[in-house]
């Protein structure tokens, strides 16, 4: 199989010199009717424990305690037990790449029908893309993001394109220079989750490494997608096991107090767009925000975002031709909101992200 797919040196040369561009602007070119997005269906779940080890269970699934009838003024002190928080180490977590999701795929590979009716191994997952939800959120928001760039790497293996996000040098720098206030704001987000979760003692610290993740299957026009997503919790009134979609799940958010018109505009323009994207992609219908209730307003159009994502995924499919687990293509958007460039990186060990333990075992 591999022999058939190996490129001749000439061909490799040709690809390695091509750099292809996908334009973001003018974003109105994406202002056509929204592409079909199939309801995301639940296919499985897993957890990361306090050491970010993969656990094939639901140990970190929490129930969210909320009265849905009204929004109410709450008096949560998000600084409680701050000294007992165990922070997530981004230096470490960025090295995880797709590993946790790939571990889940290996465990649950029968869900991809990787064997035929006689039990013989098949050679594919029958899905176009595998990635984490956060990468799709970032792509959806790209038409409206004019400051931050991104890097996404792609590897095709047995017909499936695996997408992996990398931090840009600018984001790395921001993270390294994070102020104490920024760090605190991040911890407040987790503490809010703690307050909203059933059966917790808020005087105890929390470990930010613990996660519960769902894996969903969906389709955007002719792109079939499987992606993992960390979800905050489920509404115990609605949650039934087994469940076919994520409608019982709830996303929790915090936002700084809205003191000025500028705060308000920024919430509408940027934050709500991100919150909507993140939840829409997994079919989570409800976001609970820790701040005063406000009316919504259209600063961004979901059809533009979905058309952009759809056409970008087609661009990825067109460019990622070589089917080889070690070969990487890089898609990069520079900061200041420019266009997207595709570069062929080949089998560069600094960039390959599909681990051997995955590609050697998945079709066995
Ligand atoms: P907020 O949601 O209140 O902003 P999520 O909302 O995605 O479930 O994430 C929970 C919290 O994790 C966030 O709280 C935020 O504090 C923190 N967080 C999420 N993504 C982050 C990132 N990329 N970098 C730093 N902190 C992040
Ligand atoms: Mg979360
Ligand atoms: Mg949240």
PDB file of C-alpha atoms in Angstrom, residues 43-324:
ATOM      1  CA  UNK A  43     -19.765   8.975  19.584  1.00  0.00           C
ATOM      2  CA  UNK A  44     -17.855   8.605  22.825  1.00  0.00           C
ATOM      3  CA  UNK A  45     -16.061  10.278  25.671  1.00  0.00           C
ATOM      4  CA  UNK A  46     -12.966  10.182  27.807  1.00  0.00           C
ATOM      5  CA  UNK A  47     -11.341  12.048  30.667  1.00  0.00           C
ATOM      6  CA  UNK A  48      -7.993  13.512  31.547  1.00  0.00           C
ATOM      7  CA  UNK A  49      -7.061  12.979  35.156  1.00  0.00           C
ATOM      8  CA  UNK A  50      -5.180  15.318  37.504  1.00  0.00           C
ATOM      9  CA  UNK A  51      -1.935  14.431  35.691  1.00  0.00           C
ATOM     10  CA  UNK A  52      -3.554  14.713  32.248  1.00  0.00           C
ATOM     11  CA  UNK A  53      -3.435  10.978  31.796  1.00  0.00           C
ATOM     12  CA  UNK A  54      -6.023   9.511  29.440  1.00  0.00           C
ATOM     13  CA  UNK A  55      -8.877   7.696  31.190  1.00  0.00           C
ATOM     14  CA  UNK A  56     -11.454   5.759  29.235  1.00  0.00           C
ATOM     15  CA  UNK A  57     -14.321   6.676  31.544  1.00  0.00           C
ATOM     16  CA  UNK A  58     -16.497   9.554  32.774  1.00  0.00           C
ATOM     17  CA  UNK A  59     -14.759  10.347  36.057  1.00  0.00           C
ATOM     18  CA  UNK A  60     -14.709  14.097  35.409  1.00  0.00           C
ATOM     19  CA  UNK A  61     -18.200  14.527  34.047  1.00  0.00           C
ATOM     20  CA  UNK A  62     -19.944  17.030  36.301  1.00  0.00           C
ATOM     21  CA  UNK A  63     -23.540  18.014  36.718  1.00  0.00           C
ATOM     22  CA  UNK A  64     -24.293  21.683  36.428  1.00  0.00           C
ATOM     23  CA  UNK A  65     -26.517  23.055  39.079  1.00  0.00           C
ATOM     24  CA  UNK A  66     -28.730  25.763  37.628  1.00  0.00           C
ATOM     25  CA  UNK A  67     -32.199  27.130  37.801  1.00  0.00           C
ATOM     26  CA  UNK A  68     -33.140  27.637  34.157  1.00  0.00           C
ATOM     27  CA  UNK A  69     -36.242  29.677  34.874  1.00  0.00           C
ATOM     28  CA  UNK A  70     -34.468  32.909  35.662  1.00  0.00           C
ATOM     29  CA  UNK A  71     -31.192  34.676  35.529  1.00  0.00           C
ATOM     30  CA  UNK A  72     -30.196  35.698  38.967  1.00  0.00           C
ATOM     31  CA  UNK A  73     -27.739  37.805  40.829  1.00  0.00           C
ATOM     32  CA  UNK A  74     -25.191  35.579  42.454  1.00  0.00           C
ATOM     33  CA  UNK A  75     -22.565  36.353  45.000  1.00  0.00           C
ATOM     34  CA  UNK A  76     -19.683  34.045  44.198  1.00  0.00           C
ATOM     35  CA  UNK A  77     -16.258  34.916  45.525  1.00  0.00           C
ATOM     36  CA  UNK A  78     -14.060  33.508  42.784  1.00  0.00           C
ATOM     37  CA  UNK A  79     -10.967  34.044  44.892  1.00  0.00           C
ATOM     38  CA  UNK A  80     -11.911  31.349  47.392  1.00  0.00           C
ATOM     39  CA  UNK A  81      -9.227  28.662  47.668  1.00  0.00           C
ATOM     40  CA  UNK A  82      -7.218  30.357  44.939  1.00  0.00           C
ATOM     41  CA  UNK A  83      -4.025  29.345  46.746  1.00  0.00           C
ATOM     42  CA  UNK A  84      -5.065  25.694  46.392  1.00  0.00           C
ATOM     43  CA  UNK A  85      -5.571  25.831  42.610  1.00  0.00           C
ATOM     44  CA  UNK A  86      -3.397  23.565  40.549  1.00  0.00           C
ATOM     45  CA  UNK A  87      -2.756  25.406  37.294  1.00  0.00           C
ATOM     46  CA  UNK A  88      -2.575  23.847  33.890  1.00  0.00           C
ATOM     47  CA  UNK A  89       0.969  23.854  32.570  1.00  0.00           C
ATOM     48  CA  UNK A  90       0.710  25.073  28.990  1.00  0.00           C
ATOM     49  CA  UNK A  91       4.346  24.216  28.348  1.00  0.00           C
ATOM     50  CA  UNK A  92       3.322  20.609  28.903  1.00  0.00           C
ATOM     51  CA  UNK A  93      -0.187  20.550  27.454  1.00  0.00           C
ATOM     52  CA  UNK A  94       0.897  21.921  24.109  1.00  0.00           C
ATOM     53  CA  UNK A  95       3.043  18.826  23.674  1.00  0.00           C
ATOM     54  CA  UNK A  96      -0.080  16.662  23.803  1.00  0.00           C
ATOM     55  CA  UNK A  97      -1.005  17.599  20.237  1.00  0.00           C
ATOM     56  CA  UNK A  98      -3.738  15.136  19.190  1.00  0.00           C
ATOM     57  CA  UNK A  99      -2.543  12.321  21.445  1.00  0.00           C
ATOM     58  CA  UNK A 100      -5.497  12.123  23.847  1.00  0.00           C
ATOM     59  CA  UNK A 101      -7.980  12.027  20.999  1.00  0.00           C
ATOM     60  CA  UNK A 102      -5.905   9.445  19.139  1.00  0.00           C
ATOM     61  CA  UNK A 103      -5.814   7.302  22.277  1.00  0.00           C
ATOM     62  CA  UNK A 104      -9.591   7.415  22.347  1.00  0.00           C
ATOM     63  CA  UNK A 105      -9.790   6.453  18.647  1.00  0.00           C
ATOM     64  CA  UNK A 106      -7.537   3.472  19.312  1.00  0.00           C
ATOM     65  CA  UNK A 107      -9.695   2.359  22.250  1.00  0.00           C
ATOM     66  CA  UNK A 108     -12.969   2.821  20.390  1.00  0.00           C
ATOM     67  CA  UNK A 109     -11.864   1.995  16.868  1.00  0.00           C
ATOM     68  CA  UNK A 110     -14.738  -0.457  16.467  1.00  0.00           C
ATOM     69  CA  UNK A 111     -16.983   2.644  16.297  1.00  0.00           C
ATOM     70  CA  UNK A 112     -15.346   3.524  12.983  1.00  0.00           C
ATOM     71  CA  UNK A 113     -16.149   0.107  11.528  1.00  0.00           C
ATOM     72  CA  UNK A 114     -12.463  -0.513  10.945  1.00  0.00           C
ATOM     73  CA  UNK A 115     -13.321  -4.203  10.398  1.00  0.00           C
ATOM     74  CA  UNK A 116     -15.523  -5.706   7.744  1.00  0.00           C
ATOM     75  CA  UNK A 117     -18.374  -8.115   8.485  1.00  0.00           C
ATOM     76  CA  UNK A 118     -15.926 -11.021   8.571  1.00  0.00           C
ATOM     77  CA  UNK A 119     -13.722  -9.276  11.088  1.00  0.00           C
ATOM     78  CA  UNK A 120     -10.968  -8.444   8.619  1.00  0.00           C
ATOM     79  CA  UNK A 121      -9.245  -5.090   9.263  1.00  0.00           C
ATOM     80  CA  UNK A 122     -10.316  -2.278   6.950  1.00  0.00           C
ATOM     81  CA  UNK A 123      -7.845   0.375   5.959  1.00  0.00           C
ATOM     82  CA  UNK A 124      -9.617   3.586   6.872  1.00  0.00           C
ATOM     83  CA  UNK A 125     -11.680   5.478   9.444  1.00  0.00           C
ATOM     84  CA  UNK A 126     -14.235   6.621   6.829  1.00  0.00           C
ATOM     85  CA  UNK A 127     -13.949  10.216   7.917  1.00  0.00           C
ATOM     86  CA  UNK A 128     -12.385  13.198   6.153  1.00  0.00           C
ATOM     87  CA  UNK A 129     -11.087  15.130   9.164  1.00  0.00           C
ATOM     88  CA  UNK A 130     -10.043  14.386  12.750  1.00  0.00           C
ATOM     89  CA  UNK A 131      -9.200  17.263  15.104  1.00  0.00           C
ATOM     90  CA  UNK A 132     -10.108  19.046  18.332  1.00  0.00           C
ATOM     91  CA  UNK A 133     -13.090  21.358  18.480  1.00  0.00           C
ATOM     92  CA  UNK A 134     -10.952  24.355  19.518  1.00  0.00           C
ATOM     93  CA  UNK A 135      -9.269  24.359  16.119  1.00  0.00           C
ATOM     94  CA  UNK A 136     -12.638  24.533  14.372  1.00  0.00           C
ATOM     95  CA  UNK A 137     -13.746  27.337  16.700  1.00  0.00           C
ATOM     96  CA  UNK A 138     -10.664  29.290  15.729  1.00  0.00           C
ATOM     97  CA  UNK A 139     -11.312  28.686  12.038  1.00  0.00           C
ATOM     98  CA  UNK A 140     -14.950  29.745  12.334  1.00  0.00           C
ATOM     99  CA  UNK A 141     -13.903  33.032  13.918  1.00  0.00           C
ATOM    100  CA  UNK A 142     -11.150  33.719  11.370  1.00  0.00           C
ATOM    101  CA  UNK A 143     -13.215  35.967   9.048  1.00  0.00           C
ATOM    102  CA  UNK A 144     -13.714  38.355  11.987  1.00  0.00           C
ATOM    103  CA  UNK A 145     -10.321  38.019  13.615  1.00  0.00           C
ATOM    104  CA  UNK A 146      -7.928  40.696  12.500  1.00  0.00           C
ATOM    105  CA  UNK A 147      -5.243  40.516  15.193  1.00  0.00           C
ATOM    106  CA  UNK A 148      -4.282  36.957  15.955  1.00  0.00           C
ATOM    107  CA  UNK A 149      -2.797  34.503  13.503  1.00  0.00           C
ATOM    108  CA  UNK A 150      -2.748  30.733  13.759  1.00  0.00           C
ATOM    109  CA  UNK A 151      -0.841  27.637  12.645  1.00  0.00           C
ATOM    110  CA  UNK A 152      -2.576  24.406  11.747  1.00  0.00           C
ATOM    111  CA  UNK A 153      -0.734  21.330  10.563  1.00  0.00           C
ATOM    112  CA  UNK A 154      -2.293  18.582   8.511  1.00  0.00           C
ATOM    113  CA  UNK A 155      -1.327  14.981   7.860  1.00  0.00           C
ATOM    114  CA  UNK A 156      -3.269  12.585   5.707  1.00  0.00           C
ATOM    115  CA  UNK A 157      -3.247   8.936   6.696  1.00  0.00           C
ATOM    116  CA  UNK A 158      -5.405   6.341   4.953  1.00  0.00           C
ATOM    117  CA  UNK A 159      -7.620   9.036   3.524  1.00  0.00           C
ATOM    118  CA  UNK A 160      -8.263  10.878   6.808  1.00  0.00           C
ATOM    119  CA  UNK A 161      -6.756  14.326   7.308  1.00  0.00           C
ATOM    120  CA  UNK A 162      -5.634  14.917  10.896  1.00  0.00           C
ATOM    121  CA  UNK A 163      -5.499  18.591  11.864  1.00  0.00           C
ATOM    122  CA  UNK A 164      -3.360  19.817  14.747  1.00  0.00           C
ATOM    123  CA  UNK A 165      -3.092  23.391  16.052  1.00  0.00           C
ATOM    124  CA  UNK A 166       0.290  24.849  16.979  1.00  0.00           C
ATOM    125  CA  UNK A 167       0.886  28.017  18.935  1.00  0.00           C
ATOM    126  CA  UNK A 168       2.222  30.906  16.888  1.00  0.00           C
ATOM    127  CA  UNK A 169       5.395  32.642  18.127  1.00  0.00           C
ATOM    128  CA  UNK A 170       3.192  35.601  19.130  1.00  0.00           C
ATOM    129  CA  UNK A 171       0.893  33.432  21.260  1.00  0.00           C
ATOM    130  CA  UNK A 172       3.871  31.720  22.869  1.00  0.00           C
ATOM    131  CA  UNK A 173       5.269  35.082  23.787  1.00  0.00           C
ATOM    132  CA  UNK A 174       1.936  36.298  25.154  1.00  0.00           C
ATOM    133  CA  UNK A 175       1.680  33.201  27.297  1.00  0.00           C
ATOM    134  CA  UNK A 176       5.154  33.596  28.648  1.00  0.00           C
ATOM    135  CA  UNK A 177       4.503  37.233  29.501  1.00  0.00           C
ATOM    136  CA  UNK A 178       1.092  36.690  31.037  1.00  0.00           C
ATOM    137  CA  UNK A 179       0.475  39.156  33.863  1.00  0.00           C
ATOM    138  CA  UNK A 180      -0.687  38.111  37.314  1.00  0.00           C
ATOM    139  CA  UNK A 181      -4.079  39.649  36.555  1.00  0.00           C
ATOM    140  CA  UNK A 182      -4.448  37.586  33.379  1.00  0.00           C
ATOM    141  CA  UNK A 183      -3.516  34.444  35.249  1.00  0.00           C
ATOM    142  CA  UNK A 184      -6.027  35.254  37.935  1.00  0.00           C
ATOM    143  CA  UNK A 185      -8.768  35.863  35.368  1.00  0.00           C
ATOM    144  CA  UNK A 186      -8.102  32.459  33.911  1.00  0.00           C
ATOM    145  CA  UNK A 187      -8.407  30.847  37.348  1.00  0.00           C
ATOM    146  CA  UNK A 188     -11.678  32.726  37.959  1.00  0.00           C
ATOM    147  CA  UNK A 189     -13.107  30.976  34.897  1.00  0.00           C
ATOM    148  CA  UNK A 190     -12.377  27.604  36.454  1.00  0.00           C
ATOM    149  CA  UNK A 191     -13.628  28.721  39.854  1.00  0.00           C
ATOM    150  CA  UNK A 192     -16.932  29.786  38.330  1.00  0.00           C
ATOM    151  CA  UNK A 193     -17.277  26.250  36.945  1.00  0.00           C
ATOM    152  CA  UNK A 194     -16.577  24.972  40.442  1.00  0.00           C
ATOM    153  CA  UNK A 195     -19.364  27.082  41.939  1.00  0.00           C
ATOM    154  CA  UNK A 196     -21.813  25.890  39.299  1.00  0.00           C
ATOM    155  CA  UNK A 197     -21.003  22.219  39.726  1.00  0.00           C
ATOM    156  CA  UNK A 198     -23.181  19.988  41.855  1.00  0.00           C
ATOM    157  CA  UNK A 199     -21.759  18.448  44.969  1.00  0.00           C
ATOM    158  CA  UNK A 200     -18.528  20.410  45.246  1.00  0.00           C
ATOM    159  CA  UNK A 201     -17.007  22.114  48.227  1.00  0.00           C
ATOM    160  CA  UNK A 202     -15.867  25.493  46.956  1.00  0.00           C
ATOM    161  CA  UNK A 203     -13.415  25.821  49.826  1.00  0.00           C
ATOM    162  CA  UNK A 204     -11.380  23.123  48.189  1.00  0.00           C
ATOM    163  CA  UNK A 205      -8.940  23.834  45.413  1.00  0.00           C
ATOM    164  CA  UNK A 206      -9.382  22.567  41.885  1.00  0.00           C
ATOM    165  CA  UNK A 207      -7.017  20.961  39.491  1.00  0.00           C
ATOM    166  CA  UNK A 208      -7.215  22.636  36.083  1.00  0.00           C
ATOM    167  CA  UNK A 209      -5.725  19.586  34.421  1.00  0.00           C
ATOM    168  CA  UNK A 210      -8.850  17.493  34.901  1.00  0.00           C
ATOM    169  CA  UNK A 211     -11.165  17.348  31.909  1.00  0.00           C
ATOM    170  CA  UNK A 212     -14.162  15.568  30.539  1.00  0.00           C
ATOM    171  CA  UNK A 213     -14.191  15.332  26.740  1.00  0.00           C
ATOM    172  CA  UNK A 214     -16.852  14.259  24.297  1.00  0.00           C
ATOM    173  CA  UNK A 215     -16.112  13.020  20.819  1.00  0.00           C
ATOM    174  CA  UNK A 216     -18.655  13.934  18.165  1.00  0.00           C
ATOM    175  CA  UNK A 217     -19.263  13.143  14.541  1.00  0.00           C
ATOM    176  CA  UNK A 218     -20.652  15.771  12.203  1.00  0.00           C
ATOM    177  CA  UNK A 219     -20.591  16.917   8.595  1.00  0.00           C
ATOM    178  CA  UNK A 220     -20.171  20.321   6.972  1.00  0.00           C
ATOM    179  CA  UNK A 221     -21.434  19.959   3.398  1.00  0.00           C
ATOM    180  CA  UNK A 222     -19.212  17.237   1.970  1.00  0.00           C
ATOM    181  CA  UNK A 223     -16.646  17.247   4.788  1.00  0.00           C
ATOM    182  CA  UNK A 224     -17.177  14.526   7.378  1.00  0.00           C
ATOM    183  CA  UNK A 225     -15.652  15.427  10.708  1.00  0.00           C
ATOM    184  CA  UNK A 226     -14.785  13.678  13.969  1.00  0.00           C
ATOM    185  CA  UNK A 227     -13.634  15.920  16.787  1.00  0.00           C
ATOM    186  CA  UNK A 228     -13.018  15.934  20.487  1.00  0.00           C
ATOM    187  CA  UNK A 229     -14.241  18.698  22.767  1.00  0.00           C
ATOM    188  CA  UNK A 230     -13.808  19.466  26.447  1.00  0.00           C
ATOM    189  CA  UNK A 231     -17.263  20.103  27.833  1.00  0.00           C
ATOM    190  CA  UNK A 232     -18.084  21.760  31.122  1.00  0.00           C
ATOM    191  CA  UNK A 233     -20.959  19.641  32.349  1.00  0.00           C
ATOM    192  CA  UNK A 234     -24.424  18.234  31.923  1.00  0.00           C
ATOM    193  CA  UNK A 235     -27.835  19.289  33.155  1.00  0.00           C
ATOM    194  CA  UNK A 236     -28.894  16.397  35.428  1.00  0.00           C
ATOM    195  CA  UNK A 237     -32.543  16.958  34.446  1.00  0.00           C
ATOM    196  CA  UNK A 238     -31.809  16.271  30.797  1.00  0.00           C
ATOM    197  CA  UNK A 239     -28.830  13.968  30.888  1.00  0.00           C
ATOM    198  CA  UNK A 240     -29.568  10.363  30.043  1.00  0.00           C
ATOM    199  CA  UNK A 241     -27.117   7.670  29.275  1.00  0.00           C
ATOM    200  CA  UNK A 242     -26.814   6.668  26.472  1.00  0.00           C
ATOM    201  CA  UNK A 243     -27.465   9.906  24.640  1.00  0.00           C
ATOM    202  CA  UNK A 244     -27.214  10.593  20.938  1.00  0.00           C
ATOM    203  CA  UNK A 245     -26.323  14.290  20.970  1.00  0.00           C
ATOM    204  CA  UNK A 246     -25.004  16.944  23.354  1.00  0.00           C
ATOM    205  CA  UNK A 247     -28.260  18.787  23.998  1.00  0.00           C
ATOM    206  CA  UNK A 248     -28.083  17.963  27.730  1.00  0.00           C
ATOM    207  CA  UNK A 249     -24.671  19.595  28.048  1.00  0.00           C
ATOM    208  CA  UNK A 250     -23.950  23.114  29.218  1.00  0.00           C
ATOM    209  CA  UNK A 251     -21.108  25.523  28.503  1.00  0.00           C
ATOM    210  CA  UNK A 252     -20.010  27.846  31.301  1.00  0.00           C
ATOM    211  CA  UNK A 253     -18.380  31.205  30.696  1.00  0.00           C
ATOM    212  CA  UNK A 254     -17.335  34.230  32.636  1.00  0.00           C
ATOM    213  CA  UNK A 255     -16.925  37.750  31.354  1.00  0.00           C
ATOM    214  CA  UNK A 256     -15.549  40.784  33.059  1.00  0.00           C
ATOM    215  CA  UNK A 257     -17.989  43.271  34.411  1.00  0.00           C
ATOM    216  CA  UNK A 258     -19.417  45.515  31.753  1.00  0.00           C
ATOM    217  CA  UNK A 259     -18.618  49.046  32.761  1.00  0.00           C
ATOM    218  CA  UNK A 260     -18.293  50.899  29.493  1.00  0.00           C
ATOM    219  CA  UNK A 261     -19.852  50.815  26.042  1.00  0.00           C
ATOM    220  CA  UNK A 262     -16.543  49.552  24.819  1.00  0.00           C
ATOM    221  CA  UNK A 263     -16.763  46.510  27.119  1.00  0.00           C
ATOM    222  CA  UNK A 264     -20.216  45.834  25.812  1.00  0.00           C
ATOM    223  CA  UNK A 265     -19.237  46.154  22.163  1.00  0.00           C
ATOM    224  CA  UNK A 266     -16.270  43.915  22.688  1.00  0.00           C
ATOM    225  CA  UNK A 267     -18.479  41.301  24.324  1.00  0.00           C
ATOM    226  CA  UNK A 268     -20.925  41.360  21.425  1.00  0.00           C
ATOM    227  CA  UNK A 269     -18.347  41.456  18.700  1.00  0.00           C
ATOM    228  CA  UNK A 270     -15.762  38.980  19.916  1.00  0.00           C
ATOM    229  CA  UNK A 271     -16.686  36.994  22.982  1.00  0.00           C
ATOM    230  CA  UNK A 272     -20.210  36.014  21.996  1.00  0.00           C
ATOM    231  CA  UNK A 273     -18.929  34.952  18.590  1.00  0.00           C
ATOM    232  CA  UNK A 274     -16.413  32.629  20.230  1.00  0.00           C
ATOM    233  CA  UNK A 275     -18.929  31.289  22.727  1.00  0.00           C
ATOM    234  CA  UNK A 276     -21.466  30.644  19.972  1.00  0.00           C
ATOM    235  CA  UNK A 277     -18.890  28.913  17.738  1.00  0.00           C
ATOM    236  CA  UNK A 278     -17.559  26.700  20.500  1.00  0.00           C
ATOM    237  CA  UNK A 279     -21.004  25.481  21.532  1.00  0.00           C
ATOM    238  CA  UNK A 280     -22.605  25.333  18.086  1.00  0.00           C
ATOM    239  CA  UNK A 281     -19.890  23.013  16.812  1.00  0.00           C
ATOM    240  CA  UNK A 282     -20.814  20.345  19.357  1.00  0.00           C
ATOM    241  CA  UNK A 283     -24.544  21.069  19.475  1.00  0.00           C
ATOM    242  CA  UNK A 284     -24.542  22.423  23.024  1.00  0.00           C
ATOM    243  CA  UNK A 285     -27.656  24.580  23.140  1.00  0.00           C
ATOM    244  CA  UNK A 286     -27.045  26.509  26.359  1.00  0.00           C
ATOM    245  CA  UNK A 287     -24.246  28.749  27.572  1.00  0.00           C
ATOM    246  CA  UNK A 288     -24.387  30.011  31.142  1.00  0.00           C
ATOM    247  CA  UNK A 289     -22.467  33.238  31.563  1.00  0.00           C
ATOM    248  CA  UNK A 290     -21.298  34.629  34.870  1.00  0.00           C
ATOM    249  CA  UNK A 291     -22.313  38.307  34.373  1.00  0.00           C
ATOM    250  CA  UNK A 292     -25.348  40.556  34.008  1.00  0.00           C
ATOM    251  CA  UNK A 293     -27.841  39.615  31.327  1.00  0.00           C
ATOM    252  CA  UNK A 294     -27.786  41.663  28.107  1.00  0.00           C
ATOM    253  CA  UNK A 295     -29.594  41.663  24.783  1.00  0.00           C
ATOM    254  CA  UNK A 296     -27.767  40.241  21.794  1.00  0.00           C
ATOM    255  CA  UNK A 297     -26.946  42.034  18.551  1.00  0.00           C
ATOM    256  CA  UNK A 298     -25.631  40.917  15.143  1.00  0.00           C
ATOM    257  CA  UNK A 299     -21.988  41.864  14.787  1.00  0.00           C
ATOM    258  CA  UNK A 300     -21.042  38.675  13.050  1.00  0.00           C
ATOM    259  CA  UNK A 301     -22.844  36.369  10.681  1.00  0.00           C
ATOM    260  CA  UNK A 302     -22.792  32.641  11.187  1.00  0.00           C
ATOM    261  CA  UNK A 303     -23.282  31.949   7.453  1.00  0.00           C
ATOM    262  CA  UNK A 304     -20.058  33.834   6.665  1.00  0.00           C
ATOM    263  CA  UNK A 305     -18.225  31.823   9.294  1.00  0.00           C
ATOM    264  CA  UNK A 306     -19.599  28.462   8.174  1.00  0.00           C
ATOM    265  CA  UNK A 307     -18.999  29.154   4.472  1.00  0.00           C
ATOM    266  CA  UNK A 308     -15.480  30.194   5.298  1.00  0.00           C
ATOM    267  CA  UNK A 309     -14.871  26.975   7.245  1.00  0.00           C
ATOM    268  CA  UNK A 310     -16.426  24.857   4.516  1.00  0.00           C
ATOM    269  CA  UNK A 311     -14.285  26.398   1.782  1.00  0.00           C
ATOM    270  CA  UNK A 312     -11.180  26.308   3.925  1.00  0.00           C
ATOM    271  CA  UNK A 313     -11.642  22.569   4.532  1.00  0.00           C
ATOM    272  CA  UNK A 314     -11.962  22.088   0.758  1.00  0.00           C
ATOM    273  CA  UNK A 315      -8.718  24.028   0.376  1.00  0.00           C
ATOM    274  CA  UNK A 316      -7.063  21.681   2.904  1.00  0.00           C
ATOM    275  CA  UNK A 317      -8.341  18.616   1.044  1.00  0.00           C
ATOM    276  CA  UNK A 318      -7.038  19.993  -2.239  1.00  0.00           C
ATOM    277  CA  UNK A 319      -3.584  20.669  -0.828  1.00  0.00           C
ATOM    278  CA  UNK A 320      -2.992  17.712   1.449  1.00  0.00           C
ATOM    279  CA  UNK A 321      -2.378  15.148  -1.246  1.00  0.00           C
ATOM    280  CA  UNK A 322       0.284  12.873   0.068  1.00  0.00           C
ATOM    281  CA  UNK A 323      -1.124  10.082   2.209  1.00  0.00           C
ATOM    282  CA  UNK A 324       1.597   9.358   4.721  1.00  0.00           C
TER     283      UNK A 324
END
